[in-house]
Tab-separated table of C-alpha atoms in Angstrom:
chain	number	residue	atom	x	y	z
A	1	UNK	CA	91.023	166.073	137.593
A	2	UNK	CA	94.206	164.633	136.039
A	3	UNK	CA	93.905	161.535	138.145
A	4	UNK	CA	90.294	161.031	136.996
A	5	UNK	CA	91.341	161.248	133.320
A	6	UNK	CA	94.221	158.842	133.980
A	7	UNK	CA	91.829	156.453	135.723
A	8	UNK	CA	89.392	156.600	132.800
A	9	UNK	CA	92.175	155.990	130.277
A	10	UNK	CA	93.458	153.025	132.286
A	11	UNK	CA	89.932	151.669	132.530
A	12	UNK	CA	89.642	151.842	128.747
A	13	UNK	CA	92.824	149.791	128.369
A	14	UNK	CA	91.580	147.221	130.831
A	15	UNK	CA	88.030	146.781	129.627
A	16	UNK	CA	88.567	147.690	125.960
A	17	UNK	CA	88.439	144.646	123.717
A	18	UNK	CA	87.981	144.311	119.976
A	19	UNK	CA	84.666	142.912	118.914
A	20	UNK	CA	85.096	139.318	117.771
A	21	UNK	CA	82.674	137.543	115.530
A	22	UNK	CA	83.556	134.148	114.161
A	23	UNK	CA	82.673	133.282	110.578
A	24	UNK	CA	79.320	131.548	110.473
A	25	UNK	CA	79.545	127.819	109.992
A	26	UNK	CA	76.494	125.580	110.108
A	27	UNK	CA	78.453	122.693	111.614
A	28	UNK	CA	81.103	124.623	113.539
A	29	UNK	CA	83.705	123.160	111.182
A	30	UNK	CA	84.615	125.341	108.216
A	31	UNK	CA	85.250	122.470	105.852
A	32	UNK	CA	81.922	120.673	106.422
A	33	UNK	CA	78.629	122.146	105.324
A	34	UNK	CA	76.711	119.241	106.864
A	35	UNK	CA	77.449	116.527	109.441
A	36	UNK	CA	75.012	113.678	110.110
A	37	UNK	CA	75.407	111.030	112.841
A	38	UNK	CA	75.067	107.529	111.393
A	39	UNK	CA	73.819	105.462	114.341
A	40	UNK	CA	72.144	107.857	116.728
A	41	UNK	CA	70.938	111.398	117.018
A	42	UNK	CA	73.212	113.755	118.878
A	43	UNK	CA	73.820	117.453	118.957
A	44	UNK	CA	76.875	119.003	117.403
A	45	UNK	CA	78.788	121.388	119.634
A	46	UNK	CA	77.590	124.304	117.529
A	47	UNK	CA	73.982	123.448	118.411
A	48	UNK	CA	74.559	123.170	122.163
A	49	UNK	CA	73.641	126.020	124.485
A	50	UNK	CA	76.085	127.542	126.947
A	51	UNK	CA	73.870	126.246	129.789
A	52	UNK	CA	74.209	122.651	128.512
A	53	UNK	CA	77.987	123.058	128.284
A	54	UNK	CA	78.266	124.691	131.732
A	55	UNK	CA	76.228	121.860	133.243
A	56	UNK	CA	78.698	119.284	131.944
A	57	UNK	CA	81.703	121.400	132.970
A	58	UNK	CA	80.330	121.676	136.513
A	59	UNK	CA	80.537	117.890	136.802
A	60	UNK	CA	84.320	117.987	136.413
A	61	UNK	CA	85.874	118.105	139.872
A	62	UNK	CA	88.631	120.544	140.709
A	63	UNK	CA	92.107	119.052	141.051
A	64	UNK	CA	95.427	120.243	142.446
A	65	UNK	CA	97.146	120.749	139.100
A	66	UNK	CA	96.632	119.702	135.492
A	67	UNK	CA	93.966	119.070	132.893
A	68	UNK	CA	90.863	116.966	133.443
A	69	UNK	CA	88.917	115.797	130.410
A	70	UNK	CA	85.506	114.191	130.359
A	71	UNK	CA	84.677	112.473	127.078
A	72	UNK	CA	81.062	112.727	126.022
A	73	UNK	CA	81.609	110.269	123.176
A	74	UNK	CA	84.525	109.129	121.025
A	75	UNK	CA	84.836	108.059	117.401
A	76	UNK	CA	81.150	107.983	116.517
A	77	UNK	CA	80.466	107.411	112.823
A	78	UNK	CA	79.331	110.404	110.830
A	79	UNK	CA	78.669	111.263	107.210
A	80	UNK	CA	79.615	114.694	105.984
A	81	UNK	CA	79.129	116.995	103.056
A	82	UNK	CA	82.209	119.050	102.507
A	83	UNK	CA	82.292	122.552	101.215
A	84	UNK	CA	82.572	122.795	97.446
A	85	UNK	CA	86.060	122.210	95.978
A	86	UNK	CA	85.425	124.261	92.893
A	87	UNK	CA	82.525	125.571	90.894
A	88	UNK	CA	82.460	127.197	87.478
A	89	UNK	CA	79.313	128.677	86.017
A	90	UNK	CA	78.722	129.912	82.517
A	91	UNK	CA	76.314	132.806	82.206
A	92	UNK	CA	77.400	133.612	78.673
A	93	UNK	CA	75.852	132.358	75.447
A	94	UNK	CA	79.042	130.508	74.487
A	95	UNK	CA	80.344	127.273	75.945
A	96	UNK	CA	83.794	127.302	77.487
A	97	UNK	CA	86.308	124.652	78.389
A	98	UNK	CA	88.389	124.788	81.538
A	99	UNK	CA	91.175	122.633	82.783
A	100	UNK	CA	90.883	121.759	86.440
A	101	UNK	CA	94.251	120.098	86.902
A	102	UNK	CA	95.533	123.147	88.742
A	103	UNK	CA	92.710	123.098	91.218
A	104	UNK	CA	93.671	122.039	94.693
A	105	UNK	CA	91.724	120.876	97.672
A	106	UNK	CA	92.547	122.341	101.018
A	107	UNK	CA	91.253	120.461	103.975
A	108	UNK	CA	92.388	119.108	107.277
A	109	UNK	CA	92.118	115.479	108.193
A	110	UNK	CA	91.207	116.482	111.711
A	111	UNK	CA	88.863	119.399	112.131
A	112	UNK	CA	88.382	120.953	115.547
A	113	UNK	CA	85.708	123.116	117.083
A	114	UNK	CA	86.220	124.579	120.545
A	115	UNK	CA	83.892	126.559	122.773
A	116	UNK	CA	85.576	128.162	125.745
A	117	UNK	CA	89.157	128.831	126.722
A	118	UNK	CA	90.446	125.282	126.595
A	119	UNK	CA	93.276	124.666	124.120
A	120	UNK	CA	93.521	121.712	121.770
A	121	UNK	CA	96.825	120.478	123.200
A	122	UNK	CA	95.116	120.020	126.514
A	123	UNK	CA	92.359	117.863	125.127
A	124	UNK	CA	94.270	115.704	122.695
A	125	UNK	CA	95.873	113.446	125.253
A	126	UNK	CA	93.781	110.492	124.264
A	127	UNK	CA	95.037	108.286	121.445
A	128	UNK	CA	94.714	109.816	118.040
A	129	UNK	CA	91.968	108.322	115.932
A	130	UNK	CA	94.429	106.677	113.541
A	131	UNK	CA	95.977	104.741	116.409
A	132	UNK	CA	92.612	103.337	117.252
A	133	UNK	CA	92.525	101.703	113.839
A	134	UNK	CA	96.101	100.450	113.894
A	135	UNK	CA	95.986	96.815	114.900
A	136	UNK	CA	99.172	94.864	115.594
A	137	UNK	CA	98.831	92.974	112.351
A	138	UNK	CA	98.819	95.985	110.120
A	139	UNK	CA	100.496	99.293	109.465
A	140	UNK	CA	98.450	102.378	108.999
A	141	UNK	CA	98.959	104.531	105.972
A	142	UNK	CA	97.505	107.794	107.079
A	143	UNK	CA	97.790	110.586	104.611
A	144	UNK	CA	98.942	113.597	106.537
A	145	UNK	CA	99.139	116.327	103.958
A	146	UNK	CA	96.589	119.003	104.494
A	147	UNK	CA	97.035	120.513	101.085
A	148	UNK	CA	96.939	118.231	98.121
A	149	UNK	CA	96.239	118.183	94.432
A	150	UNK	CA	93.064	116.462	93.442
A	151	UNK	CA	94.414	115.540	90.060
A	152	UNK	CA	97.893	115.189	88.718
A	153	UNK	CA	96.764	114.856	85.126
A	154	UNK	CA	94.635	117.427	83.450
A	155	UNK	CA	90.924	117.132	82.881
A	156	UNK	CA	89.043	119.375	80.522
A	157	UNK	CA	85.482	120.128	81.441
A	158	UNK	CA	83.128	121.883	79.077
A	159	UNK	CA	80.704	124.265	80.739
A	160	UNK	CA	77.707	124.990	78.555
A	161	UNK	CA	75.687	128.220	78.588
A	162	UNK	CA	73.541	128.624	81.724
A	163	UNK	CA	75.206	125.604	83.334
A	164	UNK	CA	77.462	125.248	86.353
A	165	UNK	CA	80.052	122.515	86.948
A	166	UNK	CA	80.841	121.731	90.562
A	167	UNK	CA	83.255	119.332	92.246
A	168	UNK	CA	81.833	118.282	95.599
A	169	UNK	CA	83.225	116.127	98.351
A	170	UNK	CA	81.121	113.967	100.636
A	171	UNK	CA	82.387	111.276	102.936
A	172	UNK	CA	82.630	109.406	106.200
A	173	UNK	CA	84.407	110.320	109.395
A	174	UNK	CA	84.629	109.825	113.141
A	175	UNK	CA	83.500	112.428	115.621
A	176	UNK	CA	84.565	112.825	119.249
A	177	UNK	CA	83.389	115.311	121.857
A	178	UNK	CA	84.287	116.230	125.383
A	179	UNK	CA	84.802	118.839	128.086
A	180	UNK	CA	88.069	119.935	129.634
A	181	UNK	CA	89.195	122.029	132.586
A	182	UNK	CA	92.699	123.197	133.531
A	183	UNK	CA	93.382	123.672	137.230
A	184	UNK	CA	96.240	125.127	139.250
A	185	UNK	CA	95.951	124.882	143.036
A	186	UNK	CA	92.313	123.795	142.585
A	187	UNK	CA	91.596	127.048	140.764
A	188	UNK	CA	90.148	126.663	137.276
A	189	UNK	CA	92.097	128.703	134.703
A	190	UNK	CA	90.696	127.329	131.465
A	191	UNK	CA	87.550	125.441	130.619
A	192	UNK	CA	85.561	124.578	127.572
A	193	UNK	CA	83.953	122.037	125.289
A	194	UNK	CA	85.583	120.636	122.166
A	195	UNK	CA	84.676	118.473	119.216
A	196	UNK	CA	86.950	116.782	116.679
A	197	UNK	CA	86.049	115.302	113.306
A	198	UNK	CA	88.468	112.871	111.698
A	199	UNK	CA	87.992	112.326	107.999
A	200	UNK	CA	88.080	108.626	107.109
A	201	UNK	CA	86.972	108.567	103.466
A	202	UNK	CA	86.261	111.302	100.931
A	203	UNK	CA	84.121	110.696	97.853
A	204	UNK	CA	84.434	113.124	94.945
A	205	UNK	CA	81.492	114.026	92.750
A	206	UNK	CA	81.438	116.079	89.554
A	207	UNK	CA	78.021	117.646	89.069
A	208	UNK	CA	76.466	119.784	86.343
A	209	UNK	CA	73.630	122.047	87.446
A	210	UNK	CA	71.700	124.986	86.076
A	211	UNK	CA	73.606	128.210	86.627
B	1	UNK	CA	133.851	100.173	151.409
B	2	UNK	CA	136.038	101.808	148.753
B	3	UNK	CA	136.612	98.397	147.128
B	4	UNK	CA	132.864	97.899	146.884
B	5	UNK	CA	132.371	101.276	145.230
B	6	UNK	CA	135.204	100.581	142.755
B	7	UNK	CA	133.670	97.154	142.001
B	8	UNK	CA	130.241	98.697	141.318
B	9	UNK	CA	131.820	101.376	139.128
B	10	UNK	CA	133.779	98.777	137.132
B	11	UNK	CA	130.572	96.762	136.665
B	12	UNK	CA	128.739	99.847	135.427
B	13	UNK	CA	131.521	100.748	132.986
B	14	UNK	CA	131.628	97.150	131.716
B	15	UNK	CA	127.857	97.149	131.167
B	16	UNK	CA	128.104	100.455	129.328
B	17	UNK	CA	130.874	99.130	127.056
B	18	UNK	CA	128.863	95.958	126.298
B	19	UNK	CA	125.810	98.101	125.553
B	20	UNK	CA	127.836	100.281	123.158
B	21	UNK	CA	129.280	97.206	121.437
B	22	UNK	CA	125.793	95.769	120.892
B	23	UNK	CA	124.499	99.121	119.681
B	24	UNK	CA	127.333	99.562	117.219
B	25	UNK	CA	126.899	96.097	115.751
B	26	UNK	CA	125.862	96.537	112.135
B	27	UNK	CA	122.228	95.750	111.532
B	28	UNK	CA	121.054	93.855	108.496
B	29	UNK	CA	119.170	96.109	106.083
B	30	UNK	CA	115.556	95.101	105.594
B	31	UNK	CA	113.274	96.866	103.158
B	32	UNK	CA	109.694	96.518	102.041
B	33	UNK	CA	107.059	98.395	100.099
B	34	UNK	CA	103.285	98.298	99.756
B	35	UNK	CA	102.314	96.776	96.429
B	36	UNK	CA	100.193	99.228	94.511
B	37	UNK	CA	98.642	99.718	91.120
B	38	UNK	CA	100.946	102.424	89.757
B	39	UNK	CA	99.315	104.132	86.824
B	40	UNK	CA	100.062	107.204	84.718
B	41	UNK	CA	97.777	108.699	82.055
B	42	UNK	CA	98.951	111.767	80.277
B	43	UNK	CA	98.212	113.910	77.303
B	44	UNK	CA	101.211	116.181	77.052
B	45	UNK	CA	104.677	114.962	76.179
B	46	UNK	CA	106.206	116.138	79.435
B	47	UNK	CA	108.127	113.791	81.712
B	48	UNK	CA	105.846	112.118	84.199
B	49	UNK	CA	106.516	111.859	87.911
B	50	UNK	CA	106.232	108.642	89.864
B	51	UNK	CA	106.366	108.385	93.648
B	52	UNK	CA	107.226	105.033	95.222
B	53	UNK	CA	107.233	104.804	99.044
B	54	UNK	CA	109.818	102.397	100.486
B	55	UNK	CA	110.143	101.304	104.124
B	56	UNK	CA	113.673	100.657	105.428
B	57	UNK	CA	114.567	99.360	108.900
B	58	UNK	CA	117.362	101.893	109.438
B	59	UNK	CA	118.079	105.495	108.658
B	60	UNK	CA	121.100	106.522	106.625
B	61	UNK	CA	121.351	103.142	104.893
B	62	UNK	CA	123.050	103.133	101.491
B	63	UNK	CA	119.618	102.506	99.932
B	64	UNK	CA	118.703	106.163	100.492
B	65	UNK	CA	122.045	107.653	99.405
B	66	UNK	CA	120.901	109.741	96.442
B	67	UNK	CA	124.442	110.330	95.133
B	68	UNK	CA	125.209	106.606	95.128
B	69	UNK	CA	122.353	105.764	92.755
B	70	UNK	CA	123.577	104.879	89.308
B	71	UNK	CA	120.569	103.578	87.447
B	72	UNK	CA	116.867	102.828	88.038
B	73	UNK	CA	114.275	100.978	86.042
B	74	UNK	CA	110.846	99.369	86.202
B	75	UNK	CA	110.570	95.977	84.603
B	76	UNK	CA	108.612	92.786	84.164
B	77	UNK	CA	109.603	89.625	82.316
B	78	UNK	CA	109.353	91.305	78.907
B	79	UNK	CA	109.860	95.044	79.330
B	80	UNK	CA	112.242	97.503	80.925
B	81	UNK	CA	111.543	101.239	81.339
B	82	UNK	CA	114.380	103.441	82.496
B	83	UNK	CA	113.400	105.995	85.106
B	84	UNK	CA	115.387	108.822	86.632
B	85	UNK	CA	115.667	109.394	90.359
B	86	UNK	CA	114.835	112.990	91.257
B	87	UNK	CA	114.546	113.033	95.024
B	88	UNK	CA	114.500	110.854	98.135
B	89	UNK	CA	112.394	112.262	100.928
B	90	UNK	CA	112.174	110.966	104.491
B	91	UNK	CA	108.561	110.923	105.642
B	92	UNK	CA	108.085	109.280	109.037
B	93	UNK	CA	108.762	106.370	111.333
B	94	UNK	CA	106.465	103.334	111.305
B	95	UNK	CA	106.268	100.250	113.502
B	96	UNK	CA	105.974	96.884	111.777
B	97	UNK	CA	105.920	93.834	114.036
B	98	UNK	CA	107.378	96.001	116.797
B	99	UNK	CA	110.369	96.858	114.620
B	100	UNK	CA	111.080	100.439	113.593
B	101	UNK	CA	110.912	101.202	109.888
B	102	UNK	CA	111.553	104.519	108.188
B	103	UNK	CA	109.309	105.537	105.346
B	104	UNK	CA	111.005	107.227	102.391
B	105	UNK	CA	109.362	108.524	99.232
B	106	UNK	CA	111.447	107.910	96.125
B	107	UNK	CA	110.526	110.349	93.349
B	108	UNK	CA	111.285	109.376	89.756
B	109	UNK	CA	110.619	110.888	86.351
B	110	UNK	CA	109.660	108.776	83.376
B	111	UNK	CA	110.512	109.779	79.850
B	112	UNK	CA	108.594	107.074	77.996
B	113	UNK	CA	106.189	107.971	75.228
B	114	UNK	CA	104.223	104.816	74.550
B	115	UNK	CA	101.489	102.747	76.166
B	116	UNK	CA	102.779	99.993	78.397
B	117	UNK	CA	101.153	97.538	80.797
B	118	UNK	CA	103.023	95.488	83.393
B	119	UNK	CA	100.651	93.441	85.565
B	120	UNK	CA	103.631	92.436	87.713
B	121	UNK	CA	106.207	95.193	87.981
B	122	UNK	CA	109.562	95.389	89.733
B	123	UNK	CA	111.591	98.443	90.702
B	124	UNK	CA	115.356	98.022	90.438
B	125	UNK	CA	117.805	100.574	91.817
B	126	UNK	CA	121.495	100.107	91.023
B	127	UNK	CA	124.199	101.743	93.115
B	128	UNK	CA	127.700	102.854	92.150
B	129	UNK	CA	129.367	100.093	94.208
B	130	UNK	CA	127.536	97.443	92.113
B	131	UNK	CA	124.968	96.768	94.807
B	132	UNK	CA	121.364	96.787	93.702
B	133	UNK	CA	117.907	96.346	95.138
B	134	UNK	CA	114.877	94.873	93.386
B	135	UNK	CA	111.371	95.240	94.790
B	136	UNK	CA	107.989	93.926	93.724
B	137	UNK	CA	106.021	97.190	93.542
B	138	UNK	CA	102.735	95.697	92.306
B	139	UNK	CA	101.684	96.670	88.801
B	140	UNK	CA	102.544	99.502	86.449
B	141	UNK	CA	100.684	100.939	83.482
B	142	UNK	CA	101.184	104.031	81.397
B	143	UNK	CA	98.864	105.413	78.719
B	144	UNK	CA	99.617	108.220	76.326
B	145	UNK	CA	96.327	109.886	75.525
B	146	UNK	CA	95.317	111.903	72.523
B	147	UNK	CA	93.535	115.085	73.473
B	148	UNK	CA	89.843	115.088	72.522
B	149	UNK	CA	89.261	117.787	69.952
B	150	UNK	CA	85.537	117.157	69.518
B	151	UNK	CA	82.800	118.415	71.778
B	152	UNK	CA	79.919	116.246	70.567
B	153	UNK	CA	80.132	113.886	73.565
B	154	UNK	CA	80.581	114.889	77.175
B	155	UNK	CA	80.244	113.728	80.767
B	156	UNK	CA	78.373	116.142	82.981
B	157	UNK	CA	77.929	114.083	86.154
B	158	UNK	CA	80.469	111.658	87.510
B	159	UNK	CA	81.026	109.778	90.755
B	160	UNK	CA	82.066	106.385	92.036
B	161	UNK	CA	80.440	103.597	94.020
B	162	UNK	CA	82.930	102.531	96.656
B	163	UNK	CA	82.405	99.369	98.691
B	164	UNK	CA	84.703	97.619	101.129
B	165	UNK	CA	85.747	94.264	99.692
B	166	UNK	CA	88.210	91.958	101.476
B	167	UNK	CA	89.158	94.843	103.770
B	168	UNK	CA	89.960	97.203	100.876
B	169	UNK	CA	88.054	100.283	99.802
B	170	UNK	CA	87.184	99.332	96.252
B	171	UNK	CA	85.848	101.371	93.349
B	172	UNK	CA	83.191	98.876	92.249
B	173	UNK	CA	81.182	101.155	90.006
B	174	UNK	CA	81.308	104.386	88.045
B	175	UNK	CA	78.158	106.444	87.696
B	176	UNK	CA	78.117	108.910	84.819
B	177	UNK	CA	75.689	111.059	82.929
B	178	UNK	CA	76.678	111.073	79.277
B	179	UNK	CA	75.478	113.911	77.084
B	180	UNK	CA	75.154	114.088	73.343
B	181	UNK	CA	75.895	117.669	72.362
B	182	UNK	CA	75.436	117.003	68.664
B	183	UNK	CA	72.212	116.810	66.675
B	184	UNK	CA	72.481	113.182	65.532
B	185	UNK	CA	72.604	109.910	67.462
B	186	UNK	CA	75.940	108.870	69.000
B	187	UNK	CA	76.877	105.191	69.123
B	188	UNK	CA	79.371	104.298	71.830
B	189	UNK	CA	81.207	101.208	70.599
B	190	UNK	CA	83.773	100.632	73.321
B	191	UNK	CA	84.593	101.885	76.826
B	192	UNK	CA	88.072	101.174	78.219
B	193	UNK	CA	89.352	101.832	81.730
B	194	UNK	CA	92.887	103.224	81.816
B	195	UNK	CA	94.508	100.887	84.325
B	196	UNK	CA	96.060	97.472	83.700
B	197	UNK	CA	94.165	95.947	86.623
B	198	UNK	CA	90.646	97.102	85.821
B	199	UNK	CA	87.969	96.412	83.216
B	200	UNK	CA	84.224	96.826	82.786
B	201	UNK	CA	82.320	93.795	83.992
B	202	UNK	CA	78.801	95.172	83.560
B	203	UNK	CA	76.690	98.110	82.526
B	204	UNK	CA	73.303	99.286	83.687
B	205	UNK	CA	71.150	102.162	82.519
B	206	UNK	CA	69.887	104.155	85.502
B	207	UNK	CA	66.850	106.406	85.857
B	208	UNK	CA	68.737	108.961	87.916
B	209	UNK	CA	72.049	109.361	89.663
B	210	UNK	CA	70.877	110.339	93.141
B	211	UNK	CA	72.866	107.486	94.661
B	212	UNK	CA	75.275	107.679	97.599
B	213	UNK	CA	78.867	106.742	96.829
B	214	UNK	CA	78.967	104.254	99.707
B	215	UNK	CA	75.822	102.386	98.615
B	216	UNK	CA	76.142	98.599	98.315
B	217	UNK	CA	76.494	97.967	94.586
B	218	UNK	CA	74.386	94.812	94.919
B	219	UNK	CA	71.376	97.098	95.383
B	220	UNK	CA	71.999	98.508	91.920
B	221	UNK	CA	72.828	95.455	89.804
B	222	UNK	CA	70.915	92.276	89.042
B	223	UNK	CA	73.583	89.665	89.827
B	224	UNK	CA	75.801	89.742	92.953
B	225	UNK	CA	79.001	91.734	92.483
B	226	UNK	CA	82.142	89.678	91.965
B	227	UNK	CA	85.550	91.327	91.880
B	228	UNK	CA	86.722	89.213	88.928
B	229	UNK	CA	83.566	88.726	86.852
B	230	UNK	CA	83.997	88.388	83.090
B	231	UNK	CA	84.679	91.444	80.973
B	232	UNK	CA	81.678	93.007	79.231
B	233	UNK	CA	81.706	94.771	75.888
B	234	UNK	CA	79.808	98.036	76.056
B	235	UNK	CA	77.632	99.310	73.245
B	236	UNK	CA	75.357	102.265	73.841
B	237	UNK	CA	73.205	104.640	71.882
B	238	UNK	CA	73.053	108.200	73.171
B	239	UNK	CA	70.219	110.307	71.874
B	240	UNK	CA	70.362	113.264	74.256
B	241	UNK	CA	71.493	112.128	77.689
B	242	UNK	CA	71.894	108.824	79.518
B	243	UNK	CA	72.669	107.846	83.111
B	244	UNK	CA	74.880	104.783	83.273
B	245	UNK	CA	76.505	102.574	85.880
B	246	UNK	CA	79.715	100.898	84.777
B	247	UNK	CA	80.594	97.930	86.994
B	248	UNK	CA	84.350	97.732	87.579
B	249	UNK	CA	86.084	94.346	87.587
B	250	UNK	CA	89.640	93.679	88.731
B	251	UNK	CA	92.349	91.350	87.398
B	252	UNK	CA	94.360	92.092	90.564
B	253	UNK	CA	92.553	93.583	93.529
B	254	UNK	CA	94.382	96.811	94.411
B	255	UNK	CA	92.931	99.931	96.006
B	256	UNK	CA	92.527	102.205	92.968
B	257	UNK	CA	91.021	105.572	93.926
B	258	UNK	CA	91.867	107.344	90.685
B	259	UNK	CA	90.884	106.127	87.242
B	260	UNK	CA	90.644	107.407	83.688
B	261	UNK	CA	88.656	106.029	80.786
B	262	UNK	CA	88.064	106.348	77.046
B	263	UNK	CA	84.868	106.135	74.994
B	264	UNK	CA	85.212	105.094	71.341
B	265	UNK	CA	82.127	106.323	69.523
B	266	UNK	CA	80.639	106.795	66.114
B	267	UNK	CA	79.078	110.100	65.147
B	268	UNK	CA	77.710	110.604	61.626
B	269	UNK	CA	79.830	107.655	60.458
B	270	UNK	CA	83.023	109.144	61.935
B	271	UNK	CA	84.970	107.224	64.551
B	272	UNK	CA	86.024	109.409	67.475
B	273	UNK	CA	87.409	108.978	70.971
B	274	UNK	CA	86.419	110.845	74.106
B	275	UNK	CA	88.964	110.631	76.904
B	276	UNK	CA	88.643	111.373	80.588
B	277	UNK	CA	92.321	111.138	81.623
B	278	UNK	CA	91.850	110.761	85.346
B	279	UNK	CA	89.324	111.374	88.061
B	280	UNK	CA	89.832	110.903	91.795
B	281	UNK	CA	86.745	108.988	92.856
B	282	UNK	CA	87.701	108.679	96.508
B	283	UNK	CA	90.430	109.135	99.075
B	284	UNK	CA	91.012	106.721	101.914
B	285	UNK	CA	92.565	108.677	104.760
B	286	UNK	CA	92.936	105.776	107.154
B	287	UNK	CA	94.168	102.870	105.183
B	288	UNK	CA	95.331	99.635	106.762
B	289	UNK	CA	97.876	97.364	105.087
B	290	UNK	CA	98.010	93.823	106.537
B	291	UNK	CA	101.622	92.965	107.298
B	292	UNK	CA	101.025	89.583	105.661
B	293	UNK	CA	100.701	91.501	102.366
B	294	UNK	CA	104.239	92.864	102.656
B	295	UNK	CA	107.338	91.172	101.275
B	296	UNK	CA	110.513	91.859	103.253
B	297	UNK	CA	113.857	91.912	101.444
B	298	UNK	CA	117.242	91.746	103.159
B	299	UNK	CA	120.137	93.561	101.525
B	300	UNK	CA	123.238	92.932	103.625
B	301	UNK	CA	124.842	95.563	105.790
B	302	UNK	CA	125.608	99.216	105.326
């Protein structure tokens, strides 16, 4: 009897796993609410089925040791709508003024979405997108901070009754996608699909709407 | 056999010594910076911070010795503004013409309480041993702004039109919805952009502002856009609300992502000013600077 209980307890430890549910994101990238391909129509990783991904992964041959990556496409132009930087609505009958100089924008210049067990370090062996732009005759000035102030000087915005003031960010970027597998002695240990979005330009927009 | 081994060893040691001698030879200090449109607009009377990135071809050069800095100023042919060094921060390594350069950010504070415009500005840093460096940093402007105390005029929608001109992301237009919050007509008599390099070269009344920021400005204006078109005086009547496109002209073509502006207007016979100190219209995350645009300065040895 004791051994049965012990076996059951051990089984619980082995098979027990916390339920995991990722935060919903329409694009698979938290900072973008919308991503549109400029030149052609393609699916984002978030819209691909597991069968489609498995089909592509099956095409990667097993190797003795190391990571094999198959690029589906690299640095395709996209336009994005970012999540809202800030929004202030006024549901009162009085107008109010707020100073948005303290507001900050948090975003990454490279956003990553991964499906599967593959890790980003394994897939990022190709040149970084900024290197692709760096010609011999120029130096690249890539801003690397991921947390920055939008404004250094203050700006007062008046929000009138039943109105909402929003600062939005839209822009252009480059998207890359591929599949990777990690092998050791021809045995696959990790596999998955990944997608990276590199922000090239951000355009800021101050908008007043009805609250 | 032993002689041969000794000979090879002597050769190796000699090569190593020569290598060390070459390595230890002092290298001439070369520095450069990207010319920018440095601009500060502020309301409060606090000291303002200025960041100037400088590229140096070696680390630990006297240029970046914070304790050795005696005096710093920004100047042109007519003006000098004293600035105070606050910090020197190493950022990263960059390759220019296959030579390694080290990027440092020099942080200064400015305690200057008046408007000033320097279309051609130089940064001078003096060191305790009487050495000094002088760099062409581009342009510099500073505007002290009076806080708007009136609420009769406001901007409720604002964005930029950004086009690529001569390889530079350029703010070619400002789209704004101006609102009259008062009961009587508002007459805008003047609009000024708060940067020494920019001015308004055209204005167009729009029907709506559903326009993408990367739209070609030539689709919005009647004559082809020119970076240095003549300045236009703006006069506008605002009854309730108006959508406008302000075309931005440039005296010197710099990448200016952030800009402030002032509206001088007349309301019930009273002259007032509405100020928008600064708005970031865009950010260019992958900017390319042609090396031909850089000026390299040599400043002796360490």
